[in-house]
């Protein structure tokens, strides 16, 4: 793999770009996954490539919702499988959530490759692979994109979908599920349709959620309930848009490079 010097100012961004490209060659990431990643990168630039304060609250509420849920599922696609597989496995263990491979561009080859990545990262069980006639379907969604595991997303009460498409998020909400999503674009349909939207990079978000889950799993249920009680996703999306506007406005008033 292409070596990036650790002291490069944009080390993570470059490293991830290469992970995604390599993932595409290994048939883990879909070709369209590269474009989706590029859009994410652009929004991350606007955030300053670090977690803003508002996102910690979104992440805390998301962890509380996972811990309170009866049957939580973590949905895994190609991009997150290469960006944060260990974090997803750890989060699953800490919150008792099962992992399910769930693809927009579904092929059995990619399902198996993603499952193998998760197993290498420590997963003992992975749903959503080689479903054949066992497949369940999401209503109102066309063809391959509607396929889910009957023992996973289909019967889940809470679905964590780091990186999801807008109409599938909508379909899951219409089925009455709590949908937790991560999306760097606070204006996407996924972000707007999510029950709890984390506007942050998926690697940082999942790393931070693992640390939170380690502490929060010891809390009494009543305390977890109080964390999510007054949560207003719409308000928090507005906070994220305000953060971007304020950051850009500050930057517009100062010299960008000190010469
Ligand atoms: P939607 O279908 O929700 O309206 P979209 O069609 O614009 O959104 P998709 O291609 O469906 O976007 O999904 C890509 C989304 O994932 C983009 O909004 C992008 O900002 C976001 N994204 C990409 N990479 C990351 C990442 N590493 N962390 C968080 N979000 C990301
Ligand atoms: Mg989309």
Short mmCIF file of C-alpha atoms and ligand atoms in Angstrom, two decimals:
data_model
loop_
_atom_site.label_atom_id
_atom_site.label_comp_id
_atom_site.label_asym_id
_atom_site.label_seq_id
_atom_site.Cartn_x
_atom_site.Cartn_y
_atom_site.Cartn_z
CA UNK A 1 0.00 0.00 0.00
CA UNK A 2 1.01 3.60 -0.69
CA UNK A 3 3.01 4.92 2.31
CA UNK A 4 1.85 8.22 3.75
CA UNK A 5 4.24 9.96 6.14
CA UNK A 6 2.63 10.07 9.61
CA UNK A 7 3.52 13.75 9.98
CA UNK A 8 1.64 14.74 6.84
CA UNK A 9 -0.87 17.43 7.86
CA UNK A 10 -3.72 15.53 6.22
CA UNK A 11 -2.54 12.03 7.11
CA UNK A 12 -5.96 10.55 7.93
CA UNK A 13 -7.63 11.91 4.84
CA UNK A 14 -4.94 10.49 2.56
CA UNK A 15 -4.81 7.18 4.38
CA UNK A 16 -8.57 6.76 4.08
CA UNK A 17 -8.56 7.63 0.42
CA UNK A 18 -6.15 4.76 -0.15
CA UNK A 19 -8.09 2.39 2.09
CA UNK A 20 -11.22 3.10 0.04
CA UNK A 21 -9.42 2.61 -3.29
CA UNK A 22 -7.80 -0.60 -2.06
CA UNK A 23 -11.21 -1.73 -0.77
CA UNK A 24 -12.66 -1.21 -4.23
CA UNK A 25 -9.94 -3.31 -5.86
CA UNK A 26 -10.60 -6.06 -3.28
CA UNK A 27 -14.33 -5.90 -4.10
CA UNK A 28 -15.34 -4.70 -0.65
CA UNK A 29 -16.23 -1.10 -1.58
CA UNK A 30 -18.61 -0.38 -4.50
CA UNK A 31 -17.40 1.99 -7.22
CA UNK A 32 -20.05 4.48 -6.17
CA UNK A 33 -18.59 4.23 -2.65
CA UNK A 34 -15.63 6.30 -3.88
CA UNK A 35 -17.94 9.11 -4.92
CA UNK A 36 -19.86 8.95 -1.64
CA UNK A 37 -16.57 9.14 0.23
CA UNK A 38 -15.53 12.18 -1.78
CA UNK A 39 -18.71 13.97 -0.83
CA UNK A 40 -18.06 13.10 2.81
CA UNK A 41 -14.49 14.45 2.56
CA UNK A 42 -15.77 17.78 1.28
CA UNK A 43 -18.09 18.18 4.26
CA UNK A 44 -15.36 17.07 6.65
CA UNK A 45 -13.18 19.87 5.31
CA UNK A 46 -15.92 22.28 6.33
CA UNK A 47 -15.98 20.82 9.86
CA UNK A 48 -12.20 21.23 10.13
CA UNK A 49 -11.65 17.42 10.14
CA UNK A 50 -12.30 17.13 13.86
CA UNK A 51 -15.32 16.36 16.00
CA UNK A 52 -17.35 19.48 16.77
CA UNK A 53 -18.88 19.85 20.23
CA UNK A 54 -22.48 19.27 19.08
CA UNK A 55 -21.52 15.82 17.69
CA UNK A 56 -20.52 14.49 21.13
CA UNK A 57 -24.11 15.01 22.24
CA UNK A 58 -25.48 13.27 19.12
CA UNK A 59 -23.11 10.36 19.78
CA UNK A 60 -24.05 10.11 23.45
CA UNK A 61 -27.76 10.02 22.62
CA UNK A 62 -27.09 7.38 19.94
CA UNK A 63 -25.22 5.16 22.42
CA UNK A 64 -28.02 5.56 24.99
CA UNK A 65 -30.60 4.57 22.34
CA UNK A 66 -28.56 1.47 21.39
CA UNK A 67 -28.18 0.44 25.04
CA UNK A 68 -31.92 0.90 25.70
CA UNK A 69 -33.03 -0.93 22.60
CA UNK A 70 -34.46 -4.50 22.69
CA UNK A 71 -33.06 -5.68 19.36
CA UNK A 72 -30.41 -3.33 17.94
CA UNK A 73 -28.65 -3.99 14.64
CA UNK A 74 -25.56 -2.34 13.18
CA UNK A 75 -25.77 -2.15 9.40
CA UNK A 76 -22.42 -2.47 7.63
CA UNK A 77 -21.60 -1.41 4.07
CA UNK A 78 -18.33 -1.51 2.11
CA UNK A 79 -17.09 1.96 3.06
CA UNK A 80 -17.48 1.50 6.82
CA UNK A 81 -16.05 -2.02 6.59
CA UNK A 82 -12.74 -0.55 5.43
CA UNK A 83 -12.84 2.65 7.53
CA UNK A 84 -13.79 1.38 10.99
CA UNK A 85 -14.36 -2.40 11.21
CA UNK A 86 -12.88 -2.81 14.70
CA UNK A 87 -14.97 0.03 16.11
CA UNK A 88 -18.17 -1.49 14.71
CA UNK A 89 -17.37 -4.90 16.19
CA UNK A 90 -16.56 -3.33 19.58
CA UNK A 91 -19.68 -1.19 19.56
CA UNK A 92 -21.74 -4.29 18.75
CA UNK A 93 -20.25 -6.16 21.69
CA UNK A 94 -20.70 -3.27 24.11
CA UNK A 95 -24.32 -2.54 23.17
CA UNK A 96 -25.41 -6.10 22.40
CA UNK A 97 -26.11 -5.18 18.78
CA UNK A 98 -25.73 -7.70 15.97
CA UNK A 99 -23.84 -6.83 12.78
CA UNK A 100 -25.57 -7.13 9.41
CA UNK A 101 -24.02 -6.66 5.98
CA UNK A 102 -26.45 -4.40 4.16
CA UNK A 103 -25.55 -3.18 0.71
CA UNK A 104 -26.96 -0.70 -1.74
CA UNK A 105 -25.13 -2.46 -4.59
CA UNK A 106 -25.55 -6.02 -3.36
CA UNK A 107 -23.54 -8.94 -4.71
CA UNK A 108 -22.82 -12.20 -2.88
CA UNK A 109 -19.09 -11.66 -3.48
CA UNK A 110 -19.12 -8.30 -1.69
CA UNK A 111 -21.32 -9.67 1.12
CA UNK A 112 -18.78 -12.42 1.79
CA UNK A 113 -15.78 -10.08 1.51
CA UNK A 114 -17.31 -7.66 4.02
CA UNK A 115 -18.19 -10.50 6.36
CA UNK A 116 -14.55 -11.64 6.21
CA UNK A 117 -13.33 -8.13 7.07
CA UNK A 118 -15.63 -8.10 10.13
CA UNK A 119 -14.55 -11.59 11.22
CA UNK A 120 -10.89 -10.52 10.95
CA UNK A 121 -11.79 -7.51 13.11
CA UNK A 122 -13.17 -9.88 15.78
CA UNK A 123 -16.83 -10.49 14.87
CA UNK A 124 -18.21 -13.90 15.80
CA UNK A 125 -21.51 -13.64 13.93
CA UNK A 126 -22.44 -11.60 10.86
CA UNK A 127 -25.98 -11.43 9.46
CA UNK A 128 -27.11 -10.51 5.95
CA UNK A 129 -24.82 -12.82 3.96
CA UNK A 130 -25.93 -15.17 1.20
CA UNK A 131 -29.60 -14.83 2.18
CA UNK A 132 -31.08 -16.52 -0.92
CA UNK A 133 -34.72 -17.40 -0.30
CA UNK A 134 -34.44 -16.41 3.39
CA UNK A 135 -34.27 -12.71 2.43
CA UNK A 136 -36.83 -10.29 3.85
CA UNK A 137 -37.67 -7.07 2.00
CA UNK A 138 -38.15 -3.43 2.92
CA UNK A 139 -41.45 -2.08 1.60
CA UNK A 140 -41.43 0.60 -1.13
CA UNK A 141 -37.78 0.06 -2.08
CA UNK A 142 -36.77 -1.24 -5.46
CA UNK A 143 -35.04 -4.53 -6.22
CA UNK A 144 -31.68 -5.48 -4.56
CA UNK A 145 -31.63 -2.44 -2.31
CA UNK A 146 -34.67 -3.71 -0.40
CA UNK A 147 -33.11 -7.00 0.75
CA UNK A 148 -32.46 -7.39 4.50
CA UNK A 149 -31.95 -10.26 6.92
CA UNK A 150 -35.20 -11.50 8.53
CA UNK A 151 -33.23 -12.05 11.75
CA UNK A 152 -31.58 -8.63 11.54
CA UNK A 153 -32.72 -5.25 10.26
CA UNK A 154 -36.18 -6.60 9.42
CA UNK A 155 -37.03 -7.35 13.03
CA UNK A 156 -34.82 -4.73 14.71
CA UNK A 157 -36.30 -1.93 16.81
CA UNK A 158 -33.16 0.21 16.40
CA UNK A 159 -30.88 0.24 13.38
CA UNK A 160 -27.52 1.97 13.41
CA UNK A 161 -26.73 2.78 9.79
CA UNK A 162 -23.38 4.53 9.57
CA UNK A 163 -23.63 5.84 5.98
CA UNK A 164 -27.00 5.09 4.49
CA UNK A 165 -29.01 6.22 1.52
CA UNK A 166 -31.96 8.54 1.98
CA UNK A 167 -34.81 6.38 0.75
CA UNK A 168 -33.74 3.35 2.73
CA UNK A 169 -33.55 5.49 5.86
CA UNK A 170 -37.05 6.68 5.05
CA UNK A 171 -38.28 3.10 4.54
CA UNK A 172 -36.85 2.03 7.92
CA UNK A 173 -38.49 4.98 9.67
CA UNK A 174 -41.81 4.18 8.02
CA UNK A 175 -41.51 0.65 9.45
CA UNK A 176 -41.43 2.28 12.91
CA UNK A 177 -37.75 1.72 13.62
CA UNK A 178 -35.40 4.09 15.41
CA UNK A 179 -32.71 4.92 12.84
CA UNK A 180 -29.34 6.18 14.01
CA UNK A 181 -27.22 7.45 11.15
CA UNK A 182 -23.84 9.08 10.62
CA UNK A 183 -23.64 11.58 7.80
CA UNK A 184 -21.19 14.42 7.31
CA UNK A 185 -23.77 16.19 5.19
CA UNK A 186 -26.41 17.63 7.55
CA UNK A 187 -28.62 18.41 4.54
CA UNK A 188 -28.82 14.90 3.04
CA UNK A 189 -32.13 13.04 3.10
CA UNK A 190 -30.50 10.45 5.37
CA UNK A 191 -29.56 13.15 7.87
CA UNK A 192 -33.02 14.69 7.76
CA UNK A 193 -34.87 11.36 7.97
CA UNK A 194 -32.76 9.82 10.73
CA UNK A 195 -34.16 9.61 14.27
CA UNK A 196 -30.71 10.43 15.66
CA UNK A 197 -28.26 11.88 13.14
CA UNK A 198 -24.57 12.16 13.94
CA UNK A 199 -23.00 14.82 11.74
CA UNK A 200 -19.40 13.69 11.98
CA UNK A 201 -16.88 11.48 10.22
CA UNK A 202 -17.81 7.83 10.70
CA UNK A 203 -14.32 6.85 11.95
CA UNK A 204 -14.25 9.53 14.64
CA UNK A 205 -17.92 8.97 15.54
CA UNK A 206 -17.56 5.22 16.05
CA UNK A 207 -14.26 5.59 17.96
CA UNK A 208 -15.90 8.06 20.32
CA UNK A 209 -19.05 5.95 20.67
CA UNK A 210 -16.97 2.94 21.75
CA UNK A 211 -15.39 4.99 24.55
CA UNK A 212 -18.83 6.28 25.58
CA UNK A 213 -20.43 2.82 25.47
CA UNK A 214 -17.74 1.42 27.79
CA UNK A 215 -18.82 3.91 30.45
CA UNK A 216 -22.53 4.21 29.69
CA UNK A 217 -23.32 0.49 29.71
CA UNK A 218 -22.92 0.60 33.50
CA UNK A 219 -25.56 3.32 33.90
CA UNK A 220 -29.07 2.51 35.14
CA UNK A 221 -31.78 2.46 32.45
CA UNK A 222 -33.53 5.46 33.99
CA UNK A 223 -30.41 7.55 33.53
CA UNK A 224 -30.04 6.39 29.91
CA UNK A 225 -33.69 7.31 29.31
CA UNK A 226 -33.08 10.80 30.69
CA UNK A 227 -30.24 11.26 28.17
CA UNK A 228 -32.54 10.69 25.18
CA UNK A 229 -35.71 12.16 26.66
CA UNK A 230 -35.59 15.69 25.33
CA UNK A 231 -33.46 15.02 22.28
CA UNK A 232 -34.57 16.97 19.23
CA UNK A 233 -32.87 15.74 16.05
CA UNK A 234 -34.06 18.68 14.00
CA UNK A 235 -32.63 21.15 16.47
CA UNK A 236 -29.29 19.30 16.50
CA UNK A 237 -29.14 19.33 12.68
CA UNK A 238 -29.64 23.08 12.82
CA UNK A 239 -26.79 23.29 15.34
CA UNK A 240 -24.51 21.45 12.92
CA UNK A 241 -25.42 23.78 10.04
CA UNK A 242 -24.82 26.78 12.33
CA UNK A 243 -21.42 25.37 13.30
CA UNK A 244 -20.38 25.14 9.64
CA UNK A 245 -21.67 28.66 8.89
CA UNK A 246 -19.91 30.17 11.89
CA UNK A 247 -16.66 28.39 11.14
CA UNK A 248 -16.71 29.56 7.53
CA UNK A 249 -17.66 33.06 8.53
CA UNK A 250 -14.73 33.25 10.99
CA UNK A 251 -12.39 31.94 8.31
CA UNK A 252 -13.65 34.50 5.82
CA UNK A 253 -12.55 37.25 8.18
CA UNK A 254 -9.02 36.06 8.82
CA UNK A 255 -5.92 35.27 6.78
CA UNK A 256 -6.08 31.56 5.88
CA UNK A 257 -2.30 31.15 5.67
CA UNK A 258 0.02 33.08 7.96
CA UNK A 259 2.78 34.25 5.60
P1 LIG B 1 -29.13 10.92 0.59
O1 LIG B 1 -29.42 9.70 -0.23
O2 LIG B 1 -29.16 10.67 2.05
O3 LIG B 1 -29.90 12.13 0.19
P2 LIG B 1 -26.75 11.34 -0.98
O4 LIG B 1 -27.45 10.62 -2.07
O5 LIG B 1 -26.27 12.71 -1.17
O6 LIG B 1 -27.62 11.33 0.34
P3 LIG B 1 -25.26 8.96 -0.64
O7 LIG B 1 -24.38 8.73 -1.80
O8 LIG B 1 -26.55 8.23 -0.55
O9 LIG B 1 -25.52 10.53 -0.49
O10 LIG B 1 -24.42 8.68 0.69
C1 LIG B 1 -23.23 9.30 0.95
C2 LIG B 1 -23.38 10.19 2.16
O11 LIG B 1 -22.46 9.75 3.12
C3 LIG B 1 -23.05 11.64 1.84
O12 LIG B 1 -23.98 12.51 2.41
C4 LIG B 1 -21.66 11.86 2.49
O13 LIG B 1 -21.54 13.15 3.03
C5 LIG B 1 -21.68 10.84 3.60
N1 LIG B 1 -20.33 10.31 3.92
C6 LIG B 1 -19.42 9.80 3.06
N2 LIG B 1 -18.32 9.40 3.69
C7 LIG B 1 -18.53 9.64 5.01
C8 LIG B 1 -17.76 9.43 6.18
N3 LIG B 1 -16.55 8.89 6.12
N4 LIG B 1 -18.31 9.78 7.37
C9 LIG B 1 -19.55 10.31 7.43
N5 LIG B 1 -20.32 10.56 6.36
C10 LIG B 1 -19.83 10.22 5.16
MG1 LIG B 2 -28.51 8.76 -1.86
#
